[in-house]
Amino acid sequence: MSPGEVSAIMVGAFVVLVVLRVPVSFALGLACLPILLIEERLTPVVLVNEMWKSYNAFILLAVPFFLLAANLMNAAGITQRLVDLARAAVGHLPGGLGHVNVTVSMLFAGISGSSTADAAGIGSLLIPAMKKEGYDSSFTVAITACSSVMGVIIPPSIIMIVWGGLMSVSIGGLFLAGIVPGVLITFTLMGATLIFAKVRKYPVGKRSSFREFCRAFGHAALALVTPAIIVGGIVFGFFTATEASVIAVLYSLVLGGLIYRSIGLRELPKVLYESARFAGISLFCIGTASAFGWLLAYFRVPHALADLLAGLHAGPVATGILIALAFLAIGMFIDAIPAIIVLGTILLPLAEGVGMHPLHFAMIGVVSLAFGLVTPPYGLCLLIAASLGQVKMVDALKDIGLILLPMLAILVLVILFPELILFLPRLVAPQFL
Amino acid sequence: MNILIERFHQFLKVVLTVLMGLMIVPVTLQIVSRHTGIIPRYIWTEEVARFCFIWIIMIGSMIAVRDGTHFDVNLLRPPASPRRKGIRDLIVHLAMALLALFFLRYGVVFAKTGFIQTSEMSGINMLWIYISFPLAGLTWVIFLAEKIMQDWELICGASRPEGPETSP
């Protein structure tokens, strides 16, 4: 069979099944069946075997552990301490709680690697508080969802770990590369909040005294050490990404169980179950997506596509934009992790063809996919925030669009100026480049 | 029958919780042994963690079939009547059942290859890990059969019995 025939059957079947509302993971597996049954050179066991191979990777263990760490932080009330600190630092600005929402997302992102845990944890605390103070529900939901995408851009990041593991890119390098875009997005979101606050006359919180700030900082200090332990540990070679994720779990357990005494043995099974369940669903999707990706690669579909695109003679910038658009488009429909497997491997030869640095390619992908977390129809962070804010997803879309526009400008900056993301890894750990 | 399926579902939830807790142990041992030397450097830690992980994924996928929490994409308008909802859900569940049967059939072939292998580090017979695939297929078949019956009742106009909701 030719690459064209194979991709038409597989992609066609996948799209039809997804539109019919078959779960993405099952649709990916089902789309492989016709080819596996028709092609004589392949045995149907390939599907199971490829799934097994994708799971049998130590690096992916970091996914459930980082989810668990984030859920433990939420259960242990650490998120509340971060909120108190952010309120003391930026609560007095116009649209105070909006800024608190953004700042706390940035702090939380440095501790957790999951945007969904960020949206769920921070949203459950701040969405009711913001609505009570008179913020529009749509803005409240939009700012919570948009700021939570930093969870996967600021290290540690589950998406980066999957990317690094799949495409053999240094995870330490990816983590360092994510810091600058993450901080830039924070400032962008705070700027957007300021404009919203002026136009819609949102309330201004009371300014905290220096003493109050110091007290809030003291309460959150132990949690704030986490990013240094995790990122520092990986970057300087003390432990692997998977080990770092377990350290994050143990540290949250010590903080919540022994120091703050806010999490008991009774709450633990629920947190363990919820983390494992969510990780199981996400990773099951990785398995079928891997088999799907493997089958496409077997019939040299990625190469055919890369050849086709190479025929356009696009330069590095045009290629970067093309890659971003592809990830933004796929991110609207499927989860980031299967998107990396399906699309990342296809676009890799294209990026290599124009001499794009692997970290640059990765950051364009990660930032684009992070935006996919708030774009309908399948934006998990938007879905979580909308359900917490008890508003329909469509009602928040206008504000989401207004906030996303300046965030897209950051993506364009990342495409245009690779040095923006490469200088930090080059400075701190040149061996990653 | 429903009670049996419900009990099995609860049992899977307990196993998933325990496995998640257990998975922390080998990786912690690995870090402690490397950095402190108070315990020997076991070579099986990574492998045992990986095997727990594979079971977590497969059991998570089983539970999510019954809970209706596998990720899906909502592109079409919601069905106008319960009957139409029943028809839509029936198509989805039949499609999922097709993969479930495929998994069961070829998962058994896959598991048989595990029977003649032992793992490199821990010496565990690989059947213990490979068997999670056909078992997932079998469990999906059971959970989906329950759902298909519910869909059928909905199409025929009976009220939907108590049970886990399908995803919104």
Short mmCIF file of C-alpha atoms in Angstrom, two decimals, chain A residues 20-174:
data_model
loop_
_atom_site.label_atom_id
_atom_site.label_comp_id
_atom_site.label_asym_id
_atom_site.label_seq_id
_atom_site.Cartn_x
_atom_site.Cartn_y
_atom_site.Cartn_z
CA LEU A 20 -19.07 9.94 16.25
CA ARG A 21 -17.71 10.49 19.76
CA VAL A 22 -15.73 7.31 20.15
CA PRO A 23 -13.02 8.06 22.78
CA VAL A 24 -9.77 9.30 21.17
CA SER A 25 -7.71 6.40 22.53
CA PHE A 26 -10.12 3.79 21.13
CA ALA A 27 -10.47 5.65 17.83
CA LEU A 28 -6.67 5.58 17.40
CA GLY A 29 -6.59 1.83 18.03
CA LEU A 30 -9.58 1.12 15.81
CA ALA A 31 -8.09 3.15 12.96
CA CYS A 32 -5.13 0.74 12.92
CA LEU A 33 -7.28 -2.38 12.54
CA PRO A 34 -8.08 -2.26 8.79
CA ILE A 35 -4.41 -1.93 7.86
CA LEU A 36 -3.32 -4.62 10.32
CA LEU A 37 -5.90 -7.01 8.91
CA ILE A 38 -5.29 -6.20 5.22
CA GLU A 39 -1.50 -5.97 5.09
CA GLU A 40 0.03 -9.41 4.76
CA ARG A 41 3.46 -8.43 6.04
CA LEU A 42 2.01 -7.34 9.41
CA THR A 43 0.47 -9.39 12.20
CA PRO A 44 -2.42 -7.94 14.21
CA VAL A 45 -0.43 -8.51 17.43
CA VAL A 46 1.62 -5.47 16.35
CA LEU A 47 -1.00 -3.22 17.95
CA VAL A 48 -0.59 -4.76 21.39
CA ASN A 49 3.16 -5.10 20.99
CA GLU A 50 3.68 -1.44 20.05
CA MET A 51 1.54 -0.36 23.00
CA TRP A 52 3.62 -2.51 25.33
CA LYS A 53 6.84 -1.02 23.94
CA SER A 54 5.60 2.53 24.51
CA TYR A 55 4.64 1.79 28.12
CA ASN A 56 7.81 -0.07 28.92
CA ALA A 57 9.73 3.20 29.25
CA PHE A 58 10.97 4.34 32.64
CA ILE A 59 10.70 8.00 31.64
CA LEU A 60 6.89 7.88 31.36
CA LEU A 61 6.62 6.93 35.02
CA ALA A 62 7.16 10.60 35.72
CA VAL A 63 3.66 11.32 34.40
CA PRO A 64 1.66 9.64 37.22
CA PHE A 65 4.16 10.84 39.83
CA PHE A 66 3.98 14.51 38.81
CA LEU A 67 0.18 14.24 38.72
CA LEU A 68 0.24 12.70 42.18
CA ALA A 69 2.56 15.43 43.49
CA ALA A 70 0.25 18.14 42.15
CA ASN A 71 -2.85 16.49 43.61
CA LEU A 72 -1.08 16.08 46.96
CA MET A 73 -0.19 19.79 46.92
CA ASN A 74 -3.86 20.61 46.34
CA ALA A 75 -5.07 18.19 49.02
CA ALA A 76 -2.48 19.41 51.53
CA GLY A 77 -3.56 23.03 51.21
CA ILE A 78 -0.23 24.08 49.72
CA THR A 79 -2.10 25.75 46.87
CA GLN A 80 -3.93 27.90 49.44
CA ARG A 81 -0.59 29.03 50.88
CA LEU A 82 0.57 30.00 47.38
CA VAL A 83 -2.68 31.93 46.89
CA ASP A 84 -2.08 33.81 50.16
CA LEU A 85 1.44 34.71 49.04
CA ALA A 86 0.26 35.87 45.61
CA ARG A 87 -2.50 37.92 47.22
CA ALA A 88 0.05 39.67 49.46
CA ALA A 89 2.30 40.35 46.46
CA VAL A 90 -0.06 41.46 43.69
CA GLY A 91 -3.56 41.58 45.22
CA HIS A 92 -3.49 45.40 45.37
CA LEU A 93 -3.24 45.83 41.57
CA PRO A 94 -6.40 46.73 39.60
CA GLY A 95 -8.17 43.40 39.03
CA GLY A 96 -6.31 42.04 42.07
CA LEU A 97 -7.66 38.51 42.15
CA GLY A 98 -7.00 38.13 38.41
CA HIS A 99 -3.32 38.88 39.07
CA VAL A 100 -3.36 36.54 42.04
CA ASN A 101 -4.74 33.83 39.75
CA VAL A 102 -1.94 34.35 37.20
CA THR A 103 0.84 34.62 39.78
CA VAL A 104 -0.27 31.56 41.69
CA SER A 105 -0.45 29.60 38.43
CA MET A 106 3.15 30.51 37.74
CA LEU A 107 4.23 29.43 41.23
CA PHE A 108 2.19 26.23 41.01
CA ALA A 109 3.63 25.50 37.56
CA GLY A 110 7.09 25.53 39.09
CA ILE A 111 6.02 22.81 41.50
CA SER A 112 3.72 20.68 39.37
CA GLY A 113 4.05 19.48 35.80
CA SER A 114 0.37 19.34 35.05
CA SER A 115 -1.89 22.09 33.75
CA THR A 116 -5.06 20.22 34.58
CA ALA A 117 -4.05 19.92 38.24
CA ASP A 118 -3.29 23.66 38.13
CA ALA A 119 -6.73 24.50 36.68
CA ALA A 120 -8.53 22.20 39.12
CA GLY A 121 -6.58 23.21 42.23
CA ILE A 122 -6.40 26.96 41.69
CA GLY A 123 -9.81 27.15 40.03
CA SER A 124 -11.58 25.55 42.98
CA LEU A 125 -10.04 28.15 45.30
CA LEU A 126 -10.09 31.30 43.20
CA ILE A 127 -13.09 31.00 40.87
CA PRO A 128 -15.64 31.20 43.73
CA ALA A 129 -13.63 34.01 45.36
CA MET A 130 -13.45 36.02 42.12
CA LYS A 131 -17.15 35.60 41.38
CA LYS A 132 -17.97 36.73 44.93
CA GLU A 133 -15.96 39.91 44.41
CA GLY A 134 -17.93 40.73 41.26
CA TYR A 135 -15.68 39.51 38.44
CA ASP A 136 -17.55 38.28 35.33
CA SER A 137 -17.86 34.51 35.27
CA SER A 138 -16.49 34.44 31.73
CA PHE A 139 -13.32 36.37 32.64
CA THR A 140 -12.88 34.33 35.82
CA VAL A 141 -13.04 31.07 33.88
CA ALA A 142 -10.93 32.40 31.01
CA ILE A 143 -8.08 33.71 33.17
CA THR A 144 -8.03 30.53 35.28
CA ALA A 145 -7.89 28.33 32.18
CA CYS A 146 -5.36 30.48 30.28
CA SER A 147 -3.01 30.87 33.23
CA SER A 148 -3.11 27.14 33.95
CA VAL A 149 -1.39 26.41 30.61
CA MET A 150 1.81 27.59 32.25
CA GLY A 151 1.75 24.29 34.14
CA VAL A 152 3.25 22.55 31.11
CA ILE A 153 5.43 25.43 29.89
CA ILE A 154 7.20 26.27 33.15
CA PRO A 155 9.28 23.32 34.38
CA PRO A 156 8.67 20.66 35.50
CA SER A 157 6.32 19.67 32.70
CA ILE A 158 4.72 16.35 31.87
CA ILE A 159 4.48 17.28 28.18
CA MET A 160 8.21 18.07 28.05
CA ILE A 161 9.04 14.77 29.72
CA VAL A 162 7.01 12.88 27.13
CA TRP A 163 8.56 14.95 24.34
CA GLY A 164 12.07 14.37 25.64
CA GLY A 165 11.48 10.65 26.10
CA LEU A 166 9.98 10.15 22.66
CA MET A 167 12.30 12.28 20.59
CA SER A 168 15.50 11.83 22.56
CA VAL A 169 15.84 15.47 23.54
CA SER A 170 17.44 16.39 26.88
CA ILE A 171 14.69 16.92 29.45
CA GLY A 172 16.96 19.19 31.50
CA GLY A 173 17.45 21.30 28.38
CA LEU A 174 13.71 21.44 27.73
#
